[in-house]
PDB file of C-alpha atoms in Angstrom:
ATOM      1  CA  ASP Z   1     126.515  80.960  84.328  1.00 52.00           C
ATOM      2  CA  THR Z   2     127.196  84.218  86.102  1.00 69.00           C
ATOM      3  CA  GLY Z   3     123.644  84.730  87.316  1.00 90.00           C
ATOM      4  CA  VAL Z   4     121.445  87.775  86.814  1.00 94.00           C
ATOM      5  CA  SER Z   5     123.373  91.019  87.035  1.00 95.00           C
ATOM      6  CA  GLN Z   6     121.845  94.394  87.859  1.00 96.00           C
ATOM      7  CA  ASN Z   7     123.472  97.796  87.694  1.00 96.00           C
ATOM      8  CA  PRO Z   8     123.811 100.028  89.522  1.00 96.00           C
ATOM      9  CA  ARG Z   9     123.327  98.489  92.972  1.00 94.00           C
ATOM     10  CA  HIS Z  10     122.324 101.829  94.433  1.00 96.00           C
ATOM     11  CA  LYS Z  11     121.060 105.049  92.896  1.00 97.00           C
ATOM     12  CA  ILE Z  12     120.270 108.304  94.661  1.00 97.00           C
ATOM     13  CA  THR Z  13     118.584 110.935  92.549  1.00 97.00           C
ATOM     14  CA  LYS Z  14     116.786 114.209  92.989  1.00 97.00           C
ATOM     15  CA  ARG Z  15     113.067 114.369  92.407  1.00 97.00           C
ATOM     16  CA  GLY Z  16     112.308 115.144  88.796  1.00 97.00           C
ATOM     17  CA  GLN Z  17     115.438 113.556  87.355  1.00 98.00           C
ATOM     18  CA  ASN Z  18     115.428 110.573  85.003  1.00 98.00           C
ATOM     19  CA  VAL Z  19     117.107 107.300  85.939  1.00 98.00           C
ATOM     20  CA  THR Z  20     117.913 104.129  84.021  1.00 98.00           C
ATOM     21  CA  PHE Z  21     118.658 100.686  85.383  1.00 97.00           C
ATOM     22  CA  ARG Z  22     120.172  97.763  83.553  1.00 98.00           C
ATOM     23  CA  CYS Z  23     119.611  94.038  83.888  1.00 97.00           C
ATOM     24  CA  ASP Z  24     121.723  91.311  82.296  1.00 97.00           C
ATOM     25  CA  PRO Z  25     119.904  87.971  82.535  1.00 95.00           C
ATOM     26  CA  ILE Z  26     121.370  84.496  82.375  1.00 92.00           C
ATOM     27  CA  SER Z  27     122.433  84.168  78.761  1.00 88.00           C
ATOM     28  CA  GLU Z  28     120.205  81.276  77.726  1.00 84.00           C
ATOM     29  CA  HIS Z  29     117.087  82.652  79.434  1.00 88.00           C
ATOM     30  CA  ASN Z  30     114.554  84.059  77.034  1.00 89.00           C
ATOM     31  CA  ARG Z  31     112.173  85.541  79.612  1.00 92.00           C
ATOM     32  CA  LEU Z  32     113.053  88.601  81.666  1.00 95.00           C
ATOM     33  CA  TYR Z  33     110.949  90.177  84.410  1.00 95.00           C
ATOM     34  CA  TRP Z  34     111.016  93.433  86.348  1.00 96.00           C
ATOM     35  CA  TYR Z  35     109.629  93.709  89.858  1.00 96.00           C
ATOM     36  CA  ARG Z  36     109.450  96.531  92.398  1.00 96.00           C
ATOM     37  CA  GLN Z  37     109.801  95.933  96.120  1.00 94.00           C
ATOM     38  CA  THR Z  38     109.046  98.553  98.750  1.00 93.00           C
ATOM     39  CA  LEU Z  39     109.910  98.275 102.417  1.00 86.00           C
ATOM     40  CA  GLY Z  40     107.880  95.619 104.182  1.00 82.00           C
ATOM     41  CA  GLN Z  41     106.225  94.379 101.006  1.00 87.00           C
ATOM     42  CA  GLY Z  42     106.690  91.512  98.640  1.00 91.00           C
ATOM     43  CA  PRO Z  43     107.941  92.118  95.118  1.00 93.00           C
ATOM     44  CA  GLU Z  44     105.284  93.493  92.771  1.00 93.00           C
ATOM     45  CA  PHE Z  45     105.262  92.582  89.113  1.00 92.00           C
ATOM     46  CA  LEU Z  46     105.966  95.432  86.692  1.00 95.00           C
ATOM     47  CA  THR Z  47     106.554  93.932  83.245  1.00 95.00           C
ATOM     48  CA  TYR Z  48     108.132  91.053  81.373  1.00 93.00           C
ATOM     49  CA  PHE Z  49     109.717  90.212  78.051  1.00 94.00           C
ATOM     50  CA  GLN Z  50     109.988  87.102  75.983  1.00 92.00           C
ATOM     51  CA  ASN Z  51     113.066  87.691  73.885  1.00 92.00           C
ATOM     52  CA  GLU Z  52     112.674  91.297  72.680  1.00 92.00           C
ATOM     53  CA  ALA Z  53     108.886  91.406  72.916  1.00 93.00           C
ATOM     54  CA  GLN Z  54     107.274  93.076  75.916  1.00 93.00           C
ATOM     55  CA  LEU Z  55     104.343  90.782  76.626  1.00 91.00           C
ATOM     56  CA  GLU Z  56     102.697  92.336  79.664  1.00 90.00           C
ATOM     57  CA  LYS Z  57     102.778  95.532  81.689  1.00 91.00           C
ATOM     58  CA  SER Z  58     101.287  95.999  85.121  1.00 90.00           C
ATOM     59  CA  ARG Z  59      98.990  98.882  85.990  1.00 86.00           C
ATOM     60  CA  LEU Z  60     101.778  99.881  88.375  1.00 81.00           C
ATOM     61  CA  LEU Z  61     103.848 100.840  85.365  1.00 85.00           C
ATOM     62  CA  SER Z  62     102.795 104.445  84.817  1.00 89.00           C
ATOM     63  CA  ASP Z  63     103.596 106.451  81.709  1.00 92.00           C
ATOM     64  CA  ARG Z  64     106.795 107.618  83.371  1.00 95.00           C
ATOM     65  CA  PHE Z  65     108.166 104.086  83.289  1.00 96.00           C
ATOM     66  CA  SER Z  66     109.501 102.425  80.174  1.00 95.00           C
ATOM     67  CA  ALA Z  67     111.328  99.152  79.703  1.00 96.00           C
ATOM     68  CA  GLU Z  68     113.173  97.800  76.718  1.00 96.00           C
ATOM     69  CA  ARG Z  69     114.987  94.661  75.715  1.00 95.00           C
ATOM     70  CA  PRO Z  70     116.232  95.623  72.269  1.00 91.00           C
ATOM     71  CA  LYS Z  71     118.115  92.512  71.235  1.00 86.00           C
ATOM     72  CA  GLY Z  72     116.533  90.000  73.513  1.00 85.00           C
ATOM     73  CA  SER Z  73     119.505  90.017  75.851  1.00 91.00           C
ATOM     74  CA  PHE Z  74     119.926  92.776  78.451  1.00 96.00           C
ATOM     75  CA  SER Z  75     117.049  95.026  79.492  1.00 97.00           C
ATOM     76  CA  THR Z  76     116.763  98.597  80.714  1.00 97.00           C
ATOM     77  CA  LEU Z  77     114.138 100.170  82.926  1.00 97.00           C
ATOM     78  CA  GLU Z  78     113.860 103.951  82.743  1.00 97.00           C
ATOM     79  CA  ILE Z  79     111.916 106.168  85.108  1.00 97.00           C
ATOM     80  CA  GLN Z  80     111.293 109.707  83.938  1.00 97.00           C
ATOM     81  CA  ARG Z  81     110.582 112.646  86.243  1.00 97.00           C
ATOM     82  CA  THR Z  82     111.177 110.589  89.361  1.00 97.00           C
ATOM     83  CA  GLU Z  83     108.963 111.061  92.407  1.00 96.00           C
ATOM     84  CA  GLN Z  84     109.633 110.191  96.029  1.00 95.00           C
ATOM     85  CA  GLY Z  85     107.112 107.370  95.733  1.00 94.00           C
ATOM     86  CA  ASP Z  86     109.400 105.702  93.201  1.00 96.00           C
ATOM     87  CA  SER Z  87     111.904 104.951  95.960  1.00 97.00           C
ATOM     88  CA  ALA Z  88     112.137 101.160  96.095  1.00 96.00           C
ATOM     89  CA  MET Z  89     114.231  98.147  95.239  1.00 95.00           C
ATOM     90  CA  TYR Z  90     113.900  97.235  91.562  1.00 96.00           C
ATOM     91  CA  LEU Z  91     114.461  93.548  90.940  1.00 96.00           C
ATOM     92  CA  CYS Z  92     115.114  91.758  87.699  1.00 96.00           C
ATOM     93  CA  ALA Z  93     114.595  88.036  87.151  1.00 94.00           C
ATOM     94  CA  SER Z  94     114.995  85.656  84.257  1.00 93.00           C
ATOM     95  CA  THR Z  95     113.790  82.195  83.404  1.00 89.00           C
ATOM     96  CA  ALA Z  96     114.342  79.784  80.589  1.00 82.00           C
ATOM     97  CA  ARG Z  97     110.976  78.248  80.143  1.00 68.00           C
ATOM     98  CA  GLN Z  98     107.402  79.170  79.621  1.00 60.00           C
ATOM     99  CA  GLY Z  99     105.149  78.049  82.441  1.00 52.00           C
ATOM    100  CA  THR Z 100     107.716  79.110  85.018  1.00 55.00           C
ATOM    101  CA  GLY Z 101     107.803  75.744  86.711  1.00 59.00           C
ATOM    102  CA  TYR Z 102     111.548  75.953  86.366  1.00 64.00           C
ATOM    103  CA  GLY Z 103     111.819  78.883  88.702  1.00 74.00           C
ATOM    104  CA  TYR Z 104     113.154  82.357  88.332  1.00 86.00           C
ATOM    105  CA  THR Z 105     116.677  83.566  89.030  1.00 89.00           C
ATOM    106  CA  PHE Z 106     116.731  87.001  90.613  1.00 92.00           C
ATOM    107  CA  GLY Z 107     119.411  89.640  90.543  1.00 93.00           C
ATOM    108  CA  SER Z 108     120.530  91.513  93.652  1.00 92.00           C
ATOM    109  CA  GLY Z 109     118.422  94.501  92.695  1.00 94.00           C
ATOM    110  CA  THR Z 110     118.909  98.226  92.260  1.00 96.00           C
ATOM    111  CA  ARG Z 111     117.911 100.320  95.246  1.00 95.00           C
ATOM    112  CA  LEU Z 112     116.554 103.685  94.170  1.00 97.00           C
ATOM    113  CA  THR Z 113     116.295 106.577  96.601  1.00 97.00           C
ATOM    114  CA  VAL Z 114     114.569 109.736  95.388  1.00 97.00           C
ATOM    115  CA  VAL Z 115     115.296 112.793  97.513  1.00 96.00           C
TER     116      VAL Z 115
ATOM    117  CA  ALA F   1      92.692  86.048  89.795  1.00 61.00           C
ATOM    118  CA  GLN F   2      95.142  84.503  92.190  1.00 62.00           C
ATOM    119  CA  SER F   3      96.651  85.920  95.357  1.00 87.00           C
ATOM    120  CA  VAL F   4      98.953  84.888  98.139  1.00 92.00           C
ATOM    121  CA  THR F   5      98.462  85.540 101.850  1.00 93.00           C
ATOM    122  CA  GLN F   6     101.219  85.215 104.389  1.00 95.00           C
ATOM    123  CA  LEU F   7      99.484  85.340 107.706  1.00 89.00           C
ATOM    124  CA  ASP F   8     102.424  86.383 109.880  1.00 94.00           C
ATOM    125  CA  SER F   9     104.511  89.450 109.154  1.00 94.00           C
ATOM    126  CA  GLN F  10     107.065  88.537 111.816  1.00 96.00           C
ATOM    127  CA  VAL F  11     107.964  85.279 113.528  1.00 97.00           C
ATOM    128  CA  PRO F  12     110.417  85.453 116.430  1.00 97.00           C
ATOM    129  CA  VAL F  13     111.868  82.138 117.572  1.00 97.00           C
ATOM    130  CA  PHE F  14     114.761  80.859 119.638  1.00 97.00           C
ATOM    131  CA  GLU F  15     117.592  78.927 118.053  1.00 97.00           C
ATOM    132  CA  GLU F  16     116.987  75.167 117.721  1.00 97.00           C
ATOM    133  CA  ALA F  17     113.225  75.603 118.084  1.00 97.00           C
ATOM    134  CA  PRO F  18     110.830  74.483 115.339  1.00 97.00           C
ATOM    135  CA  VAL F  19     109.148  77.049 113.125  1.00 97.00           C
ATOM    136  CA  GLU F  20     106.248  77.230 110.701  1.00 97.00           C
ATOM    137  CA  LEU F  21     105.684  80.085 108.269  1.00 97.00           C
ATOM    138  CA  ARG F  22     102.175  80.082 106.904  1.00 97.00           C
ATOM    139  CA  CYS F  23     101.099  80.668 103.322  1.00 96.00           C
ATOM    140  CA  ASN F  24      97.660  80.442 101.756  1.00 94.00           C
ATOM    141  CA  TYR F  25      96.815  81.072  98.151  1.00 91.00           C
ATOM    142  CA  SER F  26      93.695  81.569  96.120  1.00 87.00           C
ATOM    143  CA  SER F  27      93.415  80.425  92.558  1.00 78.00           C
ATOM    144  CA  SER F  28      90.767  78.926  90.339  1.00 71.00           C
ATOM    145  CA  VAL F  29      93.307  76.820  88.443  1.00 74.00           C
ATOM    146  CA  SER F  30      96.273  74.627  89.212  1.00 73.00           C
ATOM    147  CA  VAL F  31      99.333  76.549  90.319  1.00 79.00           C
ATOM    148  CA  TYR F  32     103.012  76.220  90.911  1.00 87.00           C
ATOM    149  CA  LEU F  33     104.095  77.249  94.420  1.00 90.00           C
ATOM    150  CA  PHE F  34     107.404  78.627  95.604  1.00 92.00           C
ATOM    151  CA  TRP F  35     109.194  79.817  98.695  1.00 95.00           C
ATOM    152  CA  TYR F  36     111.935  82.396  98.281  1.00 94.00           C
ATOM    153  CA  VAL F  37     114.329  83.699 100.932  1.00 95.00           C
ATOM    154  CA  GLN F  38     115.835  87.166 101.027  1.00 93.00           C
ATOM    155  CA  TYR F  39     118.808  87.961 103.248  1.00 90.00           C
ATOM    156  CA  PRO F  40     119.524  91.617 104.101  1.00 83.00           C
ATOM    157  CA  ASN F  41     120.597  93.687 101.103  1.00 77.00           C
ATOM    158  CA  GLN F  42     120.415  90.719  98.775  1.00 82.00           C
ATOM    159  CA  GLY F  43     118.120  89.492  96.035  1.00 84.00           C
ATOM    160  CA  LEU F  44     115.671  86.616  96.263  1.00 90.00           C
ATOM    161  CA  GLN F  45     116.911  83.036  96.383  1.00 91.00           C
ATOM    162  CA  LEU F  46     114.717  80.072  95.556  1.00 91.00           C
ATOM    163  CA  LEU F  47     114.283  77.893  98.639  1.00 93.00           C
ATOM    164  CA  LEU F  48     111.933  75.226  97.304  1.00 91.00           C
ATOM    165  CA  LYS F  49     109.074  74.709  94.882  1.00 89.00           C
ATOM    166  CA  TYR F  50     106.056  72.535  94.285  1.00 87.00           C
ATOM    167  CA  LEU F  51     105.189  71.705  90.691  1.00 82.00           C
ATOM    168  CA  SER F  52     103.437  68.335  90.888  1.00 79.00           C
ATOM    169  CA  GLY F  53     103.818  64.896  92.402  1.00 81.00           C
ATOM    170  CA  SER F  54     104.682  64.472  96.070  1.00 82.00           C
ATOM    171  CA  THR F  55     103.021  67.142  98.161  1.00 85.00           C
ATOM    172  CA  LEU F  56     106.005  67.373 100.510  1.00 87.00           C
ATOM    173  CA  VAL F  57     109.020  69.178  99.113  1.00 86.00           C
ATOM    174  CA  GLU F  58     112.338  69.741 100.825  1.00 85.00           C
ATOM    175  CA  SER F  59     115.235  72.137 100.517  1.00 87.00           C
ATOM    176  CA  ILE F  60     118.895  71.350 101.006  1.00 79.00           C
ATOM    177  CA  ASN F  61     119.122  73.321 104.260  1.00 86.00           C
ATOM    178  CA  GLY F  62     116.429  71.536 106.228  1.00 92.00           C
ATOM    179  CA  PHE F  63     113.283  73.445 105.268  1.00 95.00           C
ATOM    180  CA  GLU F  64     110.244  71.635 103.959  1.00 95.00           C
ATOM    181  CA  ALA F  65     106.834  72.690 102.695  1.00 95.00           C
ATOM    182  CA  GLU F  66     103.660  70.745 102.175  1.00 93.00           C
ATOM    183  CA  PHE F  67     101.140  71.475  99.479  1.00 91.00           C
ATOM    184  CA  ASN F  68      97.596  71.064 100.770  1.00 91.00           C
ATOM    185  CA  LYS F  69      95.116  71.467  97.954  1.00 87.00           C
ATOM    186  CA  SER F  70      91.989  71.254 100.087  1.00 89.00           C
ATOM    187  CA  GLN F  71      93.216  74.007 102.396  1.00 89.00           C
ATOM    188  CA  THR F  72      94.977  75.900  99.590  1.00 90.00           C
ATOM    189  CA  SER F  73      98.073  76.160 101.751  1.00 93.00           C
ATOM    190  CA  PHE F  74     101.810  75.765 101.298  1.00 95.00           C
ATOM    191  CA  HIS F  75     103.256  76.226 104.794  1.00 96.00           C
ATOM    192  CA  LEU F  76     107.015  76.249 105.304  1.00 97.00           C
ATOM    193  CA  ARG F  77     108.504  74.371 108.238  1.00 97.00           C
ATOM    194  CA  LYS F  78     111.852  73.646 109.815  1.00 97.00           C
ATOM    195  CA  PRO F  79     112.262  71.380 112.852  1.00 96.00           C
ATOM    196  CA  SER F  80     115.263  73.244 114.273  1.00 97.00           C
ATOM    197  CA  VAL F  81     116.275  76.737 113.192  1.00 97.00           C
ATOM    198  CA  HIS F  82     119.699  78.363 113.232  1.00 96.00           C
ATOM    199  CA  ILE F  83     120.733  81.962 113.708  1.00 96.00           C
ATOM    200  CA  SER F  84     121.678  82.004 110.029  1.00 94.00           C
ATOM    201  CA  ASP F  85     118.053  81.369 109.056  1.00 96.00           C
ATOM    202  CA  THR F  86     117.209  84.937 110.037  1.00 96.00           C
ATOM    203  CA  ALA F  87     115.801  86.453 106.835  1.00 96.00           C
ATOM    204  CA  GLU F  88     112.645  87.475 105.003  1.00 96.00           C
ATOM    205  CA  TYR F  89     110.686  84.600 103.493  1.00 97.00           C
ATOM    206  CA  PHE F  90     108.294  85.047 100.586  1.00 96.00           C
ATOM    207  CA  CYS F  91     105.672  82.640  99.348  1.00 95.00           C
ATOM    208  CA  ALA F  92     104.797  82.951  95.658  1.00 93.00           C
ATOM    209  CA  VAL F  93     102.385  81.427  93.167  1.00 89.00           C
ATOM    210  CA  THR F  94     102.280  81.260  89.407  1.00 82.00           C
ATOM    211  CA  ILE F  95     100.177  79.577  86.767  1.00 62.00           C
ATOM    212  CA  THR F  96     101.811  80.494  83.495  1.00 63.00           C
ATOM    213  CA  ASP F  97     103.580  83.763  83.072  1.00 78.00           C
ATOM    214  CA  LYS F  98     104.581  85.489  86.272  1.00 84.00           C
ATOM    215  CA  LEU F  99     105.169  85.135  89.978  1.00 87.00           C
ATOM    216  CA  ILE F 100     102.815  86.740  92.455  1.00 89.00           C
ATOM    217  CA  PHE F 101     104.294  87.191  95.896  1.00 93.00           C
ATOM    218  CA  GLY F 102     102.914  87.412  99.384  1.00 94.00           C
ATOM    219  CA  THR F 103     103.912  90.281 101.640  1.00 94.00           C
ATOM    220  CA  GLY F 104     106.616  88.237 103.327  1.00 95.00           C
ATOM    221  CA  THR F 105     107.370  86.891 106.801  1.00 97.00           C
ATOM    222  CA  ARG F 106     110.388  88.074 108.702  1.00 96.00           C
ATOM    223  CA  LEU F 107     111.924  85.171 110.602  1.00 97.00           C
ATOM    224  CA  GLN F 108     114.050  86.394 113.490  1.00 97.00           C
ATOM    225  CA  VAL F 109     116.069  83.713 115.265  1.00 97.00           C
ATOM    226  CA  PHE F 110     117.396  84.574 118.733  1.00 96.00           C
ATOM    227  CA  PRO F 111     120.265  82.807 120.530  1.00 95.00           C
TER     228      PRO F 111
END
């Protein structure tokens, strides 16, 4: 069990560029979540997958955001035409069970800075 | 809908003093409750959780939290803090599919 891995750790991009983040969950976890955390705030839910199916998307996830989990293993989060307001820490988490009483394991996050 | 309120954004305290970080939630159904800790430039680590059973839950590093259904609270306490406890603490609630977090409390421990 190597934990939840996120890459890259840091990303600086110019406004208008596209960026893609990757999350590798714990191998036996079938649920994968994406959260966004801005300075001084708690993590906000963006979307989650059960295996390869995207089951829910938050209203925070505008049309410029897209997430995939093609084979039910790793996931990618892409932001198109980045804006300065997209600057945040993007966190990935995974869990093994429905009902989430078993807790989530979080990755270290990808910090995005849009300049 | 459910939500989580952390009443204190910052809690300064001297080393070896007791501390309480407050958390209230609102939900029309039974919930699971969690406390997560976030050290600088790191991800979230699970500190403790309440699922059912005993209303007092403990972590391995001396923190404890008590679920109070009538007051819809899940306050986090430690009788004697250390410098190393300096971090951001997040209370979270879930019923089935996802965690909803509070805005966090920054615990700053001074020598």
